[in-house]
PDB file of C-alpha atoms in Angstrom:
ATOM      1  CA  MET A   1      58.895  49.336 -55.145  1.00 60.00           C
ATOM      2  CA  ALA A   2      56.875  46.304 -56.244  1.00 54.00           C
ATOM      3  CA  VAL A   3      59.531  45.368 -58.820  1.00 43.00           C
ATOM      4  CA  GLY A   4      62.227  45.606 -56.158  1.00 51.00           C
ATOM      5  CA  ILE A   5      60.296  43.319 -53.843  1.00 45.00           C
ATOM      6  CA  VAL A   6      59.825  40.787 -56.640  1.00 36.00           C
ATOM      7  CA  VAL A   7      63.554  40.848 -57.413  1.00 35.00           C
ATOM      8  CA  VAL A   8      64.475  40.365 -53.764  1.00 35.00           C
ATOM      9  CA  LEU A   9      62.034  37.483 -53.426  1.00 33.00           C
ATOM     10  CA  ALA A  10      63.361  35.872 -56.603  1.00 34.00           C
ATOM     11  CA  VAL A  11      66.949  36.125 -55.395  1.00 34.00           C
ATOM     12  CA  ALA A  12      66.004  34.712 -51.998  1.00 35.00           C
ATOM     13  CA  ALA A  13      64.183  31.827 -53.643  1.00 35.00           C
ATOM     14  CA  GLY A  14      67.183  31.123 -55.862  1.00 41.00           C
ATOM     15  CA  LEU A  15      69.545  31.113 -52.900  1.00 43.00           C
ATOM     16  CA  TYR A  16      67.231  28.774 -51.005  1.00 43.00           C
ATOM     17  CA  VAL A  17      67.154  26.333 -53.901  1.00 46.00           C
ATOM     18  CA  ALA A  18      70.941  26.461 -54.310  1.00 51.00           C
ATOM     19  CA  MET A  19      71.474  25.977 -50.582  1.00 53.00           C
ATOM     20  CA  ASN A  20      69.353  22.824 -50.464  1.00 64.00           C
ATOM     21  CA  SER A  21      70.036  21.284 -53.866  1.00 74.00           C
ATOM     22  CA  ARG A  22      71.457  17.766 -53.859  1.00 64.00           C
ATOM     23  CA  THR A  23      72.557  18.110 -57.480  1.00 67.00           C
ATOM     24  CA  TYR A  24      74.059  21.612 -57.738  1.00 58.00           C
ATOM     25  CA  GLN A  25      76.545  23.880 -56.002  1.00 80.00           C
ATOM     26  CA  VAL A  26      78.118  27.138 -57.142  1.00 68.00           C
ATOM     27  CA  ALA A  27      81.666  25.768 -57.485  1.00 75.00           C
ATOM     28  CA  GLY A  28      83.541  22.495 -57.488  1.00 85.00           C
ATOM     29  CA  ARG A  29      82.377  18.963 -58.052  1.00 94.00           C
ATOM     30  CA  LEU A  30      79.152  17.654 -56.536  1.00 96.00           C
ATOM     31  CA  VAL A  31      77.948  14.079 -57.013  1.00 97.00           C
ATOM     32  CA  ASP A  32      74.581  12.731 -55.912  1.00 97.00           C
ATOM     33  CA  ARG A  33      74.640   9.653 -58.151  1.00 98.00           C
ATOM     34  CA  VAL A  34      77.082   8.249 -60.678  1.00 98.00           C
ATOM     35  CA  ALA A  35      75.831   7.738 -64.224  1.00 96.00           C
ATOM     36  CA  THR A  36      76.536   4.081 -64.976  1.00 97.00           C
ATOM     37  CA  ASP A  37      74.792   1.075 -66.467  1.00 96.00           C
ATOM     38  CA  GLU A  38      76.476  -1.204 -63.949  1.00 98.00           C
ATOM     39  CA  LYS A  39      74.374  -2.253 -60.984  1.00 98.00           C
ATOM     40  CA  LEU A  40      76.641  -0.631 -58.429  1.00 98.00           C
ATOM     41  CA  VAL A  41      75.456   1.168 -55.306  1.00 98.00           C
ATOM     42  CA  ALA A  42      77.199   2.954 -52.425  1.00 98.00           C
ATOM     43  CA  LEU A  43      75.847   2.596 -48.901  1.00 98.00           C
ATOM     44  CA  THR A  44      76.628   5.670 -46.778  1.00 98.00           C
ATOM     45  CA  PHE A  45      76.042   6.450 -43.109  1.00 98.00           C
ATOM     46  CA  ASP A  46      75.942   9.970 -41.659  1.00 97.00           C
ATOM     47  CA  ASP A  47      76.963  11.228 -38.207  1.00 97.00           C
ATOM     48  CA  GLY A  48      78.806   9.824 -35.242  1.00 97.00           C
ATOM     49  CA  PRO A  49      80.672   7.729 -34.429  1.00 98.00           C
ATOM     50  CA  THR A  50      78.525   6.777 -31.446  1.00 98.00           C
ATOM     51  CA  ALA A  51      78.268   3.844 -29.064  1.00 97.00           C
ATOM     52  CA  ARG A  52      76.292   2.079 -31.776  1.00 97.00           C
ATOM     53  CA  THR A  53      79.413   1.779 -33.937  1.00 98.00           C
ATOM     54  CA  PRO A  54      80.324  -1.792 -32.884  1.00 98.00           C
ATOM     55  CA  GLU A  55      76.805  -2.988 -33.737  1.00 97.00           C
ATOM     56  CA  VAL A  56      76.943  -1.238 -37.111  1.00 98.00           C
ATOM     57  CA  LEU A  57      80.300  -2.835 -37.882  1.00 98.00           C
ATOM     58  CA  ARG A  58      79.069  -6.301 -36.864  1.00 98.00           C
ATOM     59  CA  THR A  59      76.101  -5.946 -39.205  1.00 98.00           C
ATOM     60  CA  LEU A  60      78.316  -4.923 -42.122  1.00 98.00           C
ATOM     61  CA  ALA A  61      80.781  -7.738 -41.400  1.00 98.00           C
ATOM     62  CA  GLN A  62      77.994 -10.316 -41.395  1.00 98.00           C
ATOM     63  CA  LEU A  63      76.726  -8.975 -44.721  1.00 98.00           C
ATOM     64  CA  GLN A  64      80.252  -8.559 -46.129  1.00 98.00           C
ATOM     65  CA  VAL A  65      79.367  -5.074 -47.315  1.00 98.00           C
ATOM     66  CA  PRO A  66      81.702  -2.063 -47.560  1.00 98.00           C
ATOM     67  CA  ALA A  67      80.236   1.269 -46.479  1.00 98.00           C
ATOM     68  CA  THR A  68      81.250   4.920 -46.437  1.00 98.00           C
ATOM     69  CA  PHE A  69      80.909   6.675 -43.074  1.00 98.00           C
ATOM     70  CA  TYR A  70      80.524  10.475 -43.076  1.00 98.00           C
ATOM     71  CA  LEU A  71      81.752  11.221 -39.573  1.00 98.00           C
ATOM     72  CA  VAL A  72      81.669  14.330 -37.382  1.00 98.00           C
ATOM     73  CA  GLY A  73      85.056  15.569 -36.177  1.00 98.00           C
ATOM     74  CA  GLU A  74      84.090  16.298 -32.572  1.00 98.00           C
ATOM     75  CA  ASP A  75      82.522  12.843 -32.256  1.00 98.00           C
ATOM     76  CA  LEU A  76      85.700  11.280 -33.626  1.00 98.00           C
ATOM     77  CA  ALA A  77      87.739  13.263 -31.123  1.00 98.00           C
ATOM     78  CA  ALA A  78      85.467  12.079 -28.295  1.00 98.00           C
ATOM     79  CA  HIS A  79      85.484   8.423 -29.421  1.00 98.00           C
ATOM     80  CA  PRO A  80      88.739   7.723 -31.278  1.00 98.00           C
ATOM     81  CA  GLU A  81      88.355   3.979 -30.658  1.00 98.00           C
ATOM     82  CA  TYR A  82      85.209   3.893 -32.784  1.00 98.00           C
ATOM     83  CA  GLY A  83      86.844   5.743 -35.657  1.00 98.00           C
ATOM     84  CA  ALA A  84      89.827   3.390 -35.478  1.00 98.00           C
ATOM     85  CA  ALA A  85      87.479   0.385 -35.572  1.00 98.00           C
ATOM     86  CA  ILE A  86      85.765   1.709 -38.719  1.00 98.00           C
ATOM     87  CA  ALA A  87      89.116   2.220 -40.413  1.00 98.00           C
ATOM     88  CA  ALA A  88      90.443  -1.184 -39.293  1.00 98.00           C
ATOM     89  CA  ALA A  89      87.362  -2.873 -40.753  1.00 98.00           C
ATOM     90  CA  GLY A  90      88.275  -1.462 -44.165  1.00 98.00           C
ATOM     91  CA  HIS A  91      85.416   0.975 -44.603  1.00 98.00           C
ATOM     92  CA  GLU A  92      85.741   4.403 -46.193  1.00 98.00           C
ATOM     93  CA  ILE A  93      85.584   7.536 -44.026  1.00 98.00           C
ATOM     94  CA  GLY A  94      84.323  10.890 -45.270  1.00 98.00           C
ATOM     95  CA  ASN A  95      84.219  14.368 -43.730  1.00 98.00           C
ATOM     96  CA  HIS A  96      80.926  15.626 -42.255  1.00 98.00           C
ATOM     97  CA  THR A  97      82.385  18.783 -40.605  1.00 98.00           C
ATOM     98  CA  TYR A  98      83.653  19.141 -37.060  1.00 98.00           C
ATOM     99  CA  THR A  99      80.507  20.400 -35.327  1.00 98.00           C
ATOM    100  CA  HIS A 100      77.735  19.364 -37.742  1.00 97.00           C
ATOM    101  CA  ARG A 101      76.649  22.981 -38.162  1.00 95.00           C
ATOM    102  CA  ARG A 102      74.730  24.178 -41.215  1.00 92.00           C
ATOM    103  CA  MET A 103      77.398  25.408 -43.621  1.00 92.00           C
ATOM    104  CA  VAL A 104      75.580  28.463 -44.942  1.00 93.00           C
ATOM    105  CA  LEU A 105      76.306  32.126 -44.234  1.00 87.00           C
ATOM    106  CA  VAL A 106      79.676  31.125 -42.761  1.00 94.00           C
ATOM    107  CA  SER A 107      83.100  32.622 -43.357  1.00 95.00           C
ATOM    108  CA  GLY A 108      85.920  31.025 -45.298  1.00 94.00           C
ATOM    109  CA  ASP A 109      87.871  30.695 -42.060  1.00 97.00           C
ATOM    110  CA  ALA A 110      84.979  28.861 -40.431  1.00 96.00           C
ATOM    111  CA  VAL A 111      84.766  26.469 -43.365  1.00 97.00           C
ATOM    112  CA  ARG A 112      88.494  25.796 -43.254  1.00 97.00           C
ATOM    113  CA  ASP A 113      88.359  25.075 -39.538  1.00 98.00           C
ATOM    114  CA  GLU A 114      85.377  22.725 -39.825  1.00 98.00           C
ATOM    115  CA  VAL A 115      86.875  20.729 -42.701  1.00 98.00           C
ATOM    116  CA  GLU A 116      90.541  20.616 -41.741  1.00 98.00           C
ATOM    117  CA  ARG A 117      90.017  19.748 -38.082  1.00 98.00           C
ATOM    118  CA  THR A 118      87.845  16.849 -39.178  1.00 98.00           C
ATOM    119  CA  ASP A 119      90.416  15.699 -41.736  1.00 98.00           C
ATOM    120  CA  THR A 120      92.947  15.576 -38.900  1.00 98.00           C
ATOM    121  CA  GLU A 121      90.676  13.403 -36.767  1.00 98.00           C
ATOM    122  CA  ILE A 122      89.989  11.109 -39.721  1.00 98.00           C
ATOM    123  CA  ARG A 123      93.695  10.549 -40.321  1.00 98.00           C
ATOM    124  CA  ARG A 124      94.174   9.794 -36.623  1.00 98.00           C
ATOM    125  CA  THR A 125      91.922   6.740 -37.085  1.00 98.00           C
ATOM    126  CA  GLY A 126      94.540   5.195 -39.362  1.00 98.00           C
ATOM    127  CA  TYR A 127      92.396   5.654 -42.457  1.00 98.00           C
ATOM    128  CA  GLN A 128      94.608   6.452 -45.458  1.00 97.00           C
ATOM    129  CA  GLY A 129      92.119   6.581 -48.341  1.00 97.00           C
ATOM    130  CA  PRO A 130      90.530   9.534 -50.108  1.00 97.00           C
ATOM    131  CA  ILE A 131      88.334  11.828 -48.014  1.00 98.00           C
ATOM    132  CA  THR A 132      85.214  13.122 -49.727  1.00 98.00           C
ATOM    133  CA  PHE A 133      82.950  15.674 -48.058  1.00 97.00           C
ATOM    134  CA  ARG A 134      79.255  15.724 -47.212  1.00 98.00           C
ATOM    135  CA  PRO A 135      77.680  18.926 -45.844  1.00 97.00           C
ATOM    136  CA  PRO A 136      75.424  18.519 -42.807  1.00 95.00           C
ATOM    137  CA  TYR A 137      71.774  18.458 -43.875  1.00 92.00           C
ATOM    138  CA  GLY A 138      73.058  18.749 -47.464  1.00 91.00           C
ATOM    139  CA  LYS A 139      73.218  22.540 -47.089  1.00 88.00           C
ATOM    140  CA  LYS A 140      75.852  24.745 -48.733  1.00 88.00           C
ATOM    141  CA  LEU A 141      75.975  28.193 -50.293  1.00 64.00           C
ATOM    142  CA  TRP A 142      79.108  30.240 -51.112  1.00 87.00           C
ATOM    143  CA  ALA A 143      82.081  29.773 -48.821  1.00 94.00           C
ATOM    144  CA  LEU A 144      81.917  25.988 -48.535  1.00 96.00           C
ATOM    145  CA  PRO A 145      81.795  25.165 -52.264  1.00 94.00           C
ATOM    146  CA  ARG A 146      84.573  27.692 -52.951  1.00 95.00           C
ATOM    147  CA  TYR A 147      86.822  26.111 -50.332  1.00 96.00           C
ATOM    148  CA  LEU A 148      86.143  22.607 -51.613  1.00 96.00           C
ATOM    149  CA  ALA A 149      86.771  23.654 -55.225  1.00 95.00           C
ATOM    150  CA  ASP A 150      90.038  25.368 -54.278  1.00 96.00           C
ATOM    151  CA  HIS A 151      91.204  22.203 -52.517  1.00 96.00           C
ATOM    152  CA  ASP A 152      90.029  19.748 -55.186  1.00 96.00           C
ATOM    153  CA  ARG A 153      87.509  18.115 -52.864  1.00 96.00           C
ATOM    154  CA  THR A 154      84.390  16.300 -54.012  1.00 96.00           C
ATOM    155  CA  THR A 155      81.031  17.039 -52.401  1.00 97.00           C
ATOM    156  CA  VAL A 156      78.960  13.868 -52.100  1.00 98.00           C
ATOM    157  CA  THR A 157      75.225  14.106 -51.509  1.00 97.00           C
ATOM    158  CA  TRP A 158      72.765  11.271 -52.238  1.00 97.00           C
ATOM    159  CA  ASP A 159      69.803  10.286 -54.363  1.00 97.00           C
ATOM    160  CA  VAL A 160      68.224   7.787 -51.938  1.00 97.00           C
ATOM    161  CA  GLU A 161      67.323   8.728 -48.348  1.00 93.00           C
ATOM    162  CA  SER A 162      64.638   6.379 -47.197  1.00 87.00           C
ATOM    163  CA  ASP A 163      64.924   7.233 -43.487  1.00 88.00           C
ATOM    164  CA  SER A 164      64.660  11.004 -43.925  1.00 74.00           C
ATOM    165  CA  ALA A 165      61.337  11.115 -42.089  1.00 58.00           C
ATOM    166  CA  GLY A 166      62.119  10.691 -38.407  1.00 63.00           C
ATOM    167  CA  GLY A 167      60.540   7.602 -36.942  1.00 69.00           C
ATOM    168  CA  ALA A 168      60.083   5.808 -40.264  1.00 81.00           C
ATOM    169  CA  SER A 169      59.439   2.106 -39.720  1.00 90.00           C
ATOM    170  CA  ARG A 170      61.900  -0.562 -40.802  1.00 93.00           C
ATOM    171  CA  GLU A 171      59.446  -1.690 -43.464  1.00 95.00           C
ATOM    172  CA  ALA A 172      59.132   1.839 -44.841  1.00 93.00           C
ATOM    173  CA  VAL A 173      62.898   2.387 -44.866  1.00 95.00           C
ATOM    174  CA  VAL A 174      63.448  -0.898 -46.718  1.00 97.00           C
ATOM    175  CA  GLY A 175      60.600  -0.373 -49.166  1.00 96.00           C
ATOM    176  CA  ASP A 176      61.644   3.140 -50.114  1.00 95.00           C
ATOM    177  CA  ALA A 177      65.307   2.175 -50.526  1.00 97.00           C
ATOM    178  CA  LEU A 178      64.494  -0.752 -52.804  1.00 98.00           C
ATOM    179  CA  ALA A 179      62.069   1.329 -54.851  1.00 97.00           C
ATOM    180  CA  GLN A 180      64.348   4.359 -55.281  1.00 97.00           C
ATOM    181  CA  THR A 181      67.726   2.748 -55.951  1.00 98.00           C
ATOM    182  CA  ARG A 182      69.114   2.851 -59.503  1.00 98.00           C
ATOM    183  CA  PRO A 183      72.499   1.891 -60.958  1.00 98.00           C
ATOM    184  CA  GLY A 184      75.037   4.312 -59.475  1.00 98.00           C
ATOM    185  CA  SER A 185      72.852   5.346 -56.534  1.00 98.00           C
ATOM    186  CA  ILE A 186      74.234   6.715 -53.283  1.00 98.00           C
ATOM    187  CA  ILE A 187      72.078   5.624 -50.347  1.00 98.00           C
ATOM    188  CA  LEU A 188      72.042   7.711 -47.163  1.00 97.00           C
ATOM    189  CA  LEU A 189      71.025   6.157 -43.841  1.00 97.00           C
ATOM    190  CA  HIS A 190      71.307   7.359 -40.238  1.00 95.00           C
ATOM    191  CA  VAL A 191      72.268   4.217 -38.334  1.00 96.00           C
ATOM    192  CA  MET A 192      74.257   5.793 -35.513  1.00 96.00           C
ATOM    193  CA  TYR A 193      71.198   6.674 -33.439  1.00 90.00           C
ATOM    194  CA  GLY A 194      67.891   5.080 -32.497  1.00 78.00           C
ATOM    195  CA  GLY A 195      65.205   4.027 -34.905  1.00 76.00           C
ATOM    196  CA  ASP A 196      64.904   1.252 -37.413  1.00 90.00           C
ATOM    197  CA  SER A 197      67.558   2.328 -39.926  1.00 94.00           C
ATOM    198  CA  LEU A 198      70.180  -0.189 -38.793  1.00 96.00           C
ATOM    199  CA  ALA A 199      67.607  -2.986 -38.613  1.00 96.00           C
ATOM    200  CA  ALA A 200      66.696  -2.170 -42.222  1.00 97.00           C
ATOM    201  CA  VAL A 201      70.245  -2.578 -43.543  1.00 98.00           C
ATOM    202  CA  PRO A 202      70.231  -6.398 -43.954  1.00 98.00           C
ATOM    203  CA  GLU A 203      66.937  -6.317 -45.837  1.00 98.00           C
ATOM    204  CA  ILE A 204      68.114  -3.476 -48.063  1.00 98.00           C
ATOM    205  CA  VAL A 205      71.366  -5.257 -48.834  1.00 98.00           C
ATOM    206  CA  ASN A 206      69.762  -8.626 -49.490  1.00 98.00           C
ATOM    207  CA  GLY A 207      66.953  -7.077 -51.520  1.00 98.00           C
ATOM    208  CA  LEU A 208      69.329  -5.152 -53.768  1.00 98.00           C
ATOM    209  CA  ARG A 209      71.626  -8.138 -54.146  1.00 98.00           C
ATOM    210  CA  THR A 210      68.623 -10.155 -55.318  1.00 98.00           C
ATOM    211  CA  GLN A 211      68.154  -7.473 -57.992  1.00 98.00           C
ATOM    212  CA  GLY A 212      71.779  -7.921 -59.065  1.00 98.00           C
ATOM    213  CA  TYR A 213      73.375  -4.953 -57.293  1.00 98.00           C
ATOM    214  CA  ARG A 214      76.922  -4.933 -55.939  1.00 98.00           C
ATOM    215  CA  PHE A 215      77.980  -2.675 -53.063  1.00 98.00           C
ATOM    216  CA  VAL A 216      81.049  -0.428 -53.325  1.00 98.00           C
ATOM    217  CA  THR A 217      82.444   2.548 -51.432  1.00 98.00           C
ATOM    218  CA  VAL A 218      81.804   6.081 -52.617  1.00 98.00           C
ATOM    219  CA  SER A 219      85.330   6.420 -54.002  1.00 98.00           C
ATOM    220  CA  GLU A 220      84.989   3.148 -55.885  1.00 98.00           C
ATOM    221  CA  LEU A 221      81.702   4.380 -57.330  1.00 98.00           C
ATOM    222  CA  LEU A 222      83.211   7.730 -58.317  1.00 97.00           C
ATOM    223  CA  ALA A 223      86.004   5.903 -60.134  1.00 95.00           C
ATOM    224  CA  ARG A 224      83.407   4.534 -62.536  1.00 86.00           C
TER     225      ARG A 224
END
C-alpha cells in the first residue's frame, strides 16, 4: 500500500511539473528562449485586446519597437477594431486560445476549438504572418501539445516575466526585466490591464538598448 501511494504521488508530481514547465512539453516544439550570441530580444504581451490597445500601440510607435501580441479569441471577436489596429501597425499576433482557459485535462476536440477559432479571429484582423501559440498561464499537459505537434505549431513560453507578481511597481518590473534578460530572451508583460507594466515598457526598452539589445518579433527570433 505504501509503495502504491509513493508511486501515485511521484506520478502526480511529475504531471504537475510537466504541466507548468516553461521549457518542456510532451510533444512538439516549445521555445522559451532562443540560443544565440546576438543581443536580440522579443517583447511579448499576453491577453486582450482591450480598450488599452491604442495606448499600447502609441507607446510602441514612439519607441519604434515591434512586439508580439498573444491575443484571446473571444476578446478579438468582441473588439475586432483593436486586433485590426495591431495588425495594421505591423506587429506580430499569436494565439492565446479562445477563452483563456487552462489547457489541461481537456479533450482533443476542446483544444481544436480553442486554437482554430482563435486562428480565425486572428486572420480577420488582416494579419498574414505566422501564428505561434502560447498556452494561458503557461499550462499544458497531453491533448494540447499533441494537437500542436500534429499541426506543426510552435509553443512559445518565456524566460523573463518581471510583472508576474500582481501589483509589482514600475521600478520592480523594470529592474527585474533588465536583470533577467539575456541574448535570445522572450519577455512576457501584461500591458492590457491596469498596473505599471505599460509604464515600464519605455524604461525596459531604453535600458536594454543601452546594453546593445535589438528588439525583434518572436518569429524573427525563432528564425535565428
